[in-house]
Amino acid sequence: MAAMKATSSPHTPPTSGSSELKGARILLVEDSWHVGNAIKRLLRALGADVAGPAATIADAGRLIADRKPDVAIVDINLRGERANPLLDRLQEEGIPAIVITGYTEVSLRPGTVVEAILQKPVSVEQFLAILRPIVARLPDR
């Protein structure tokens, strides 16, 4: 997978604990179709309810309006636009965000709070190490 590296097969999501994200509503904002679908498959295999991948801020906004996510995974650069306004909205609505990027340096607006900034390619283990504690502290867990 382009953005996710696994220690076993790169196309097989982990099978142990396949319900560990069960019921978590995750918004996926990624403009690369290939990367977005790889992440979506992984999250669904772990039991998450995934909205997206959304390729633009406008698409992500529509998905948020349809159903508020528990957590968002956001690529910082989306088809010619930076995701900073989306990160601001997520923060205002109390939705934790994980930023993923292909760049080594990411500058966020002052005051923007995110759970983590992960550089692509992200290993499955690294990704889940960030995501698990966020899902575990959700109110219905």
PDB file of C-alpha atoms in Angstrom:
ATOM      1  CA  MET A   1       0.000   0.000   0.000  1.00  0.00           C
ATOM      2  CA  ALA A   2       1.308   3.413  -0.843  1.00  0.00           C
ATOM      3  CA  ALA A   3       0.692   5.135   2.480  1.00  0.00           C
ATOM      4  CA  MET A   4       0.571   2.237   4.898  1.00  0.00           C
ATOM      5  CA  LYS A   5       3.327  -0.256   5.557  1.00  0.00           C
ATOM      6  CA  ALA A   6       2.608  -3.522   7.316  1.00  0.00           C
ATOM      7  CA  THR A   7       5.103  -5.915   8.786  1.00  0.00           C
ATOM      8  CA  SER A   8       3.318  -8.908   7.272  1.00  0.00           C
ATOM      9  CA  SER A   9       1.747  -8.626   3.830  1.00  0.00           C
ATOM     10  CA  PRO A  10       1.316  -5.052   2.576  1.00  0.00           C
ATOM     11  CA  HIS A  11      -2.199  -5.842   1.341  1.00  0.00           C
ATOM     12  CA  THR A  12      -3.508  -7.740   4.351  1.00  0.00           C
ATOM     13  CA  PRO A  13      -4.767  -5.711   7.303  1.00  0.00           C
ATOM     14  CA  PRO A  14      -4.056  -7.103  10.759  1.00  0.00           C
ATOM     15  CA  THR A  15      -6.539  -9.758  11.786  1.00  0.00           C
ATOM     16  CA  SER A  16      -5.904  -9.773  15.509  1.00  0.00           C
ATOM     17  CA  GLY A  17      -8.300  -7.486  17.359  1.00  0.00           C
ATOM     18  CA  SER A  18     -10.301  -6.921  14.193  1.00  0.00           C
ATOM     19  CA  SER A  19     -13.079  -5.277  16.194  1.00  0.00           C
ATOM     20  CA  GLU A  20     -10.860  -2.933  18.192  1.00  0.00           C
ATOM     21  CA  LEU A  21     -12.215   0.129  16.347  1.00  0.00           C
ATOM     22  CA  LYS A  22     -15.777  -1.227  16.275  1.00  0.00           C
ATOM     23  CA  GLY A  23     -18.319   1.550  16.100  1.00  0.00           C
ATOM     24  CA  ALA A  24     -15.776   4.377  15.856  1.00  0.00           C
ATOM     25  CA  ARG A  25     -16.955   6.929  13.278  1.00  0.00           C
ATOM     26  CA  ILE A  26     -13.888   8.048  11.353  1.00  0.00           C
ATOM     27  CA  LEU A  27     -13.746  10.802   8.754  1.00  0.00           C
ATOM     28  CA  LEU A  28     -11.048  10.137   6.167  1.00  0.00           C
ATOM     29  CA  VAL A  29      -9.830  13.134   4.171  1.00  0.00           C
ATOM     30  CA  GLU A  30      -7.314  12.104   1.513  1.00  0.00           C
ATOM     31  CA  ASP A  31      -7.087  13.251  -2.112  1.00  0.00           C
ATOM     32  CA  SER A  32      -5.095  10.270  -3.375  1.00  0.00           C
ATOM     33  CA  TRP A  33      -7.636   7.621  -4.376  1.00  0.00           C
ATOM     34  CA  HIS A  34      -5.154   4.784  -3.919  1.00  0.00           C
ATOM     35  CA  VAL A  35      -3.981   5.929  -0.477  1.00  0.00           C
ATOM     36  CA  GLY A  36      -7.491   6.777   0.697  1.00  0.00           C
ATOM     37  CA  ASN A  37      -8.902   3.395  -0.242  1.00  0.00           C
ATOM     38  CA  ALA A  38      -5.988   1.552   1.394  1.00  0.00           C
ATOM     39  CA  ILE A  39      -6.574   3.394   4.677  1.00  0.00           C
ATOM     40  CA  LYS A  40     -10.345   2.914   4.413  1.00  0.00           C
ATOM     41  CA  ARG A  41      -9.942  -0.863   3.913  1.00  0.00           C
ATOM     42  CA  LEU A  42      -7.679  -1.072   6.954  1.00  0.00           C
ATOM     43  CA  LEU A  43     -10.040   0.915   9.173  1.00  0.00           C
ATOM     44  CA  ARG A  44     -13.095  -1.062   8.068  1.00  0.00           C
ATOM     45  CA  ALA A  45     -11.248  -4.346   8.651  1.00  0.00           C
ATOM     46  CA  LEU A  46     -10.741  -3.157  12.237  1.00  0.00           C
ATOM     47  CA  GLY A  47     -14.450  -2.437  12.663  1.00  0.00           C
ATOM     48  CA  ALA A  48     -14.556   1.335  12.097  1.00  0.00           C
ATOM     49  CA  ASP A  49     -17.415   3.133  10.352  1.00  0.00           C
ATOM     50  CA  VAL A  50     -15.529   5.199   7.746  1.00  0.00           C
ATOM     51  CA  ALA A  51     -16.864   8.279   5.943  1.00  0.00           C
ATOM     52  CA  GLY A  52     -14.806   9.163   2.892  1.00  0.00           C
ATOM     53  CA  PRO A  53     -12.256   9.368   1.599  1.00  0.00           C
ATOM     54  CA  ALA A  54     -13.125  12.996   0.922  1.00  0.00           C
ATOM     55  CA  ALA A  55     -10.758  14.664  -1.545  1.00  0.00           C
ATOM     56  CA  THR A  56     -11.538  18.312  -0.721  1.00  0.00           C
ATOM     57  CA  ILE A  57     -12.421  20.472   2.267  1.00  0.00           C
ATOM     58  CA  ALA A  58     -15.910  20.980   0.805  1.00  0.00           C
ATOM     59  CA  ASP A  59     -16.454  17.203   0.504  1.00  0.00           C
ATOM     60  CA  ALA A  60     -15.242  16.725   4.078  1.00  0.00           C
ATOM     61  CA  GLY A  61     -17.600  19.472   5.271  1.00  0.00           C
ATOM     62  CA  ARG A  62     -20.568  17.684   3.701  1.00  0.00           C
ATOM     63  CA  LEU A  63     -19.588  14.417   5.395  1.00  0.00           C
ATOM     64  CA  ILE A  64     -19.274  16.174   8.781  1.00  0.00           C
ATOM     65  CA  ALA A  65     -22.713  17.746   8.294  1.00  0.00           C
ATOM     66  CA  ASP A  66     -24.223  14.344   7.444  1.00  0.00           C
ATOM     67  CA  ARG A  67     -22.792  12.622  10.528  1.00  0.00           C
ATOM     68  CA  LYS A  68     -20.346  13.998  13.065  1.00  0.00           C
ATOM     69  CA  PRO A  69     -17.250  11.778  13.228  1.00  0.00           C
ATOM     70  CA  ASP A  70     -15.520  10.665  16.402  1.00  0.00           C
ATOM     71  CA  VAL A  71     -12.100  11.273  14.879  1.00  0.00           C
ATOM     72  CA  ALA A  72     -10.723  12.591  11.585  1.00  0.00           C
ATOM     73  CA  ILE A  73      -7.694  11.519   9.578  1.00  0.00           C
ATOM     74  CA  VAL A  74      -6.657  14.412   7.365  1.00  0.00           C
ATOM     75  CA  ASP A  75      -4.067  14.770   4.623  1.00  0.00           C
ATOM     76  CA  ILE A  76      -2.746  18.327   4.999  1.00  0.00           C
ATOM     77  CA  ASN A  77      -2.518  19.027   1.240  1.00  0.00           C
ATOM     78  CA  LEU A  78      -5.675  18.421  -0.764  1.00  0.00           C
ATOM     79  CA  ARG A  79      -5.902  19.118  -4.490  1.00  0.00           C
ATOM     80  CA  GLY A  80      -4.322  22.537  -4.349  1.00  0.00           C
ATOM     81  CA  GLU A  81      -5.678  23.547  -0.955  1.00  0.00           C
ATOM     82  CA  ARG A  82      -4.274  23.278   2.550  1.00  0.00           C
ATOM     83  CA  ALA A  83      -6.512  21.546   5.086  1.00  0.00           C
ATOM     84  CA  ASN A  84      -5.963  24.180   7.800  1.00  0.00           C
ATOM     85  CA  PRO A  85      -9.568  25.523   7.636  1.00  0.00           C
ATOM     86  CA  LEU A  86     -10.852  21.959   8.029  1.00  0.00           C
ATOM     87  CA  LEU A  87      -8.536  21.360  10.999  1.00  0.00           C
ATOM     88  CA  ASP A  88      -9.863  24.585  12.561  1.00  0.00           C
ATOM     89  CA  ARG A  89     -13.453  23.388  12.115  1.00  0.00           C
ATOM     90  CA  LEU A  90     -12.660  19.971  13.583  1.00  0.00           C
ATOM     91  CA  GLN A  91     -11.020  21.609  16.592  1.00  0.00           C
ATOM     92  CA  GLU A  92     -14.018  23.954  17.085  1.00  0.00           C
ATOM     93  CA  GLU A  93     -16.364  20.946  17.040  1.00  0.00           C
ATOM     94  CA  GLY A  94     -14.188  18.932  19.440  1.00  0.00           C
ATOM     95  CA  ILE A  95     -13.297  16.269  16.876  1.00  0.00           C
ATOM     96  CA  PRO A  96      -9.764  14.889  17.366  1.00  0.00           C
ATOM     97  CA  ALA A  97      -7.663  14.965  14.187  1.00  0.00           C
ATOM     98  CA  ILE A  98      -4.643  13.038  12.974  1.00  0.00           C
ATOM     99  CA  VAL A  99      -2.723  14.711  10.169  1.00  0.00           C
ATOM    100  CA  ILE A 100      -1.014  12.580   7.545  1.00  0.00           C
ATOM    101  CA  THR A 101       1.376  14.056   5.030  1.00  0.00           C
ATOM    102  CA  GLY A 102       4.000  13.228   2.482  1.00  0.00           C
ATOM    103  CA  TYR A 103       6.077  16.210   3.593  1.00  0.00           C
ATOM    104  CA  THR A 104       8.789  16.204   6.248  1.00  0.00           C
ATOM    105  CA  GLU A 105       7.732  19.602   7.626  1.00  0.00           C
ATOM    106  CA  VAL A 106       4.130  20.647   8.278  1.00  0.00           C
ATOM    107  CA  SER A 107       3.195  24.088   9.495  1.00  0.00           C
ATOM    108  CA  LEU A 108      -0.161  24.420  11.179  1.00  0.00           C
ATOM    109  CA  ARG A 109      -1.818  27.682  12.110  1.00  0.00           C
ATOM    110  CA  PRO A 110      -0.932  28.932  15.604  1.00  0.00           C
ATOM    111  CA  GLY A 111      -3.324  27.406  18.123  1.00  0.00           C
ATOM    112  CA  THR A 112      -4.230  24.406  15.959  1.00  0.00           C
ATOM    113  CA  VAL A 113      -4.244  21.238  18.031  1.00  0.00           C
ATOM    114  CA  VAL A 114      -3.954  17.808  16.433  1.00  0.00           C
ATOM    115  CA  GLU A 115      -3.409  14.390  17.989  1.00  0.00           C
ATOM    116  CA  ALA A 116      -0.407  13.618  15.792  1.00  0.00           C
ATOM    117  CA  ILE A 117       1.298  14.439  12.507  1.00  0.00           C
ATOM    118  CA  LEU A 118       2.336  11.278  10.692  1.00  0.00           C
ATOM    119  CA  GLN A 119       4.598  11.230   7.662  1.00  0.00           C
ATOM    120  CA  LYS A 120       3.702   8.936   4.753  1.00  0.00           C
ATOM    121  CA  PRO A 121       4.334   6.127   4.366  1.00  0.00           C
ATOM    122  CA  VAL A 122       2.935   5.338   7.799  1.00  0.00           C
ATOM    123  CA  SER A 123       3.304   1.841   9.200  1.00  0.00           C
ATOM    124  CA  VAL A 124       0.083   0.154  10.288  1.00  0.00           C
ATOM    125  CA  GLU A 125       1.563  -0.253  13.763  1.00  0.00           C
ATOM    126  CA  GLN A 126       2.440   3.459  14.058  1.00  0.00           C
ATOM    127  CA  PHE A 127      -0.982   4.480  12.742  1.00  0.00           C
ATOM    128  CA  LEU A 128      -2.830   2.247  15.196  1.00  0.00           C
ATOM    129  CA  ALA A 129      -0.608   3.310  18.103  1.00  0.00           C
ATOM    130  CA  ILE A 130      -1.973   6.835  17.623  1.00  0.00           C
ATOM    131  CA  LEU A 131      -5.557   5.860  16.771  1.00  0.00           C
ATOM    132  CA  ARG A 132      -6.217   3.280  19.525  1.00  0.00           C
ATOM    133  CA  PRO A 133      -5.950   5.669  22.513  1.00  0.00           C
ATOM    134  CA  ILE A 134      -8.173   8.233  20.763  1.00  0.00           C
ATOM    135  CA  VAL A 135     -10.888   5.634  20.143  1.00  0.00           C
ATOM    136  CA  ALA A 136     -10.483   4.229  23.671  1.00  0.00           C
ATOM    137  CA  ARG A 137     -11.331   7.591  25.242  1.00  0.00           C
ATOM    138  CA  LEU A 138     -14.521   8.091  23.218  1.00  0.00           C
ATOM    139  CA  PRO A 139     -17.545   8.529  25.497  1.00  0.00           C
ATOM    140  CA  ASP A 140     -19.223   5.228  24.571  1.00  0.00           C
ATOM    141  CA  ARG A 141     -16.110   3.108  25.154  1.00  0.00           C
TER     142      ARG A 141
END
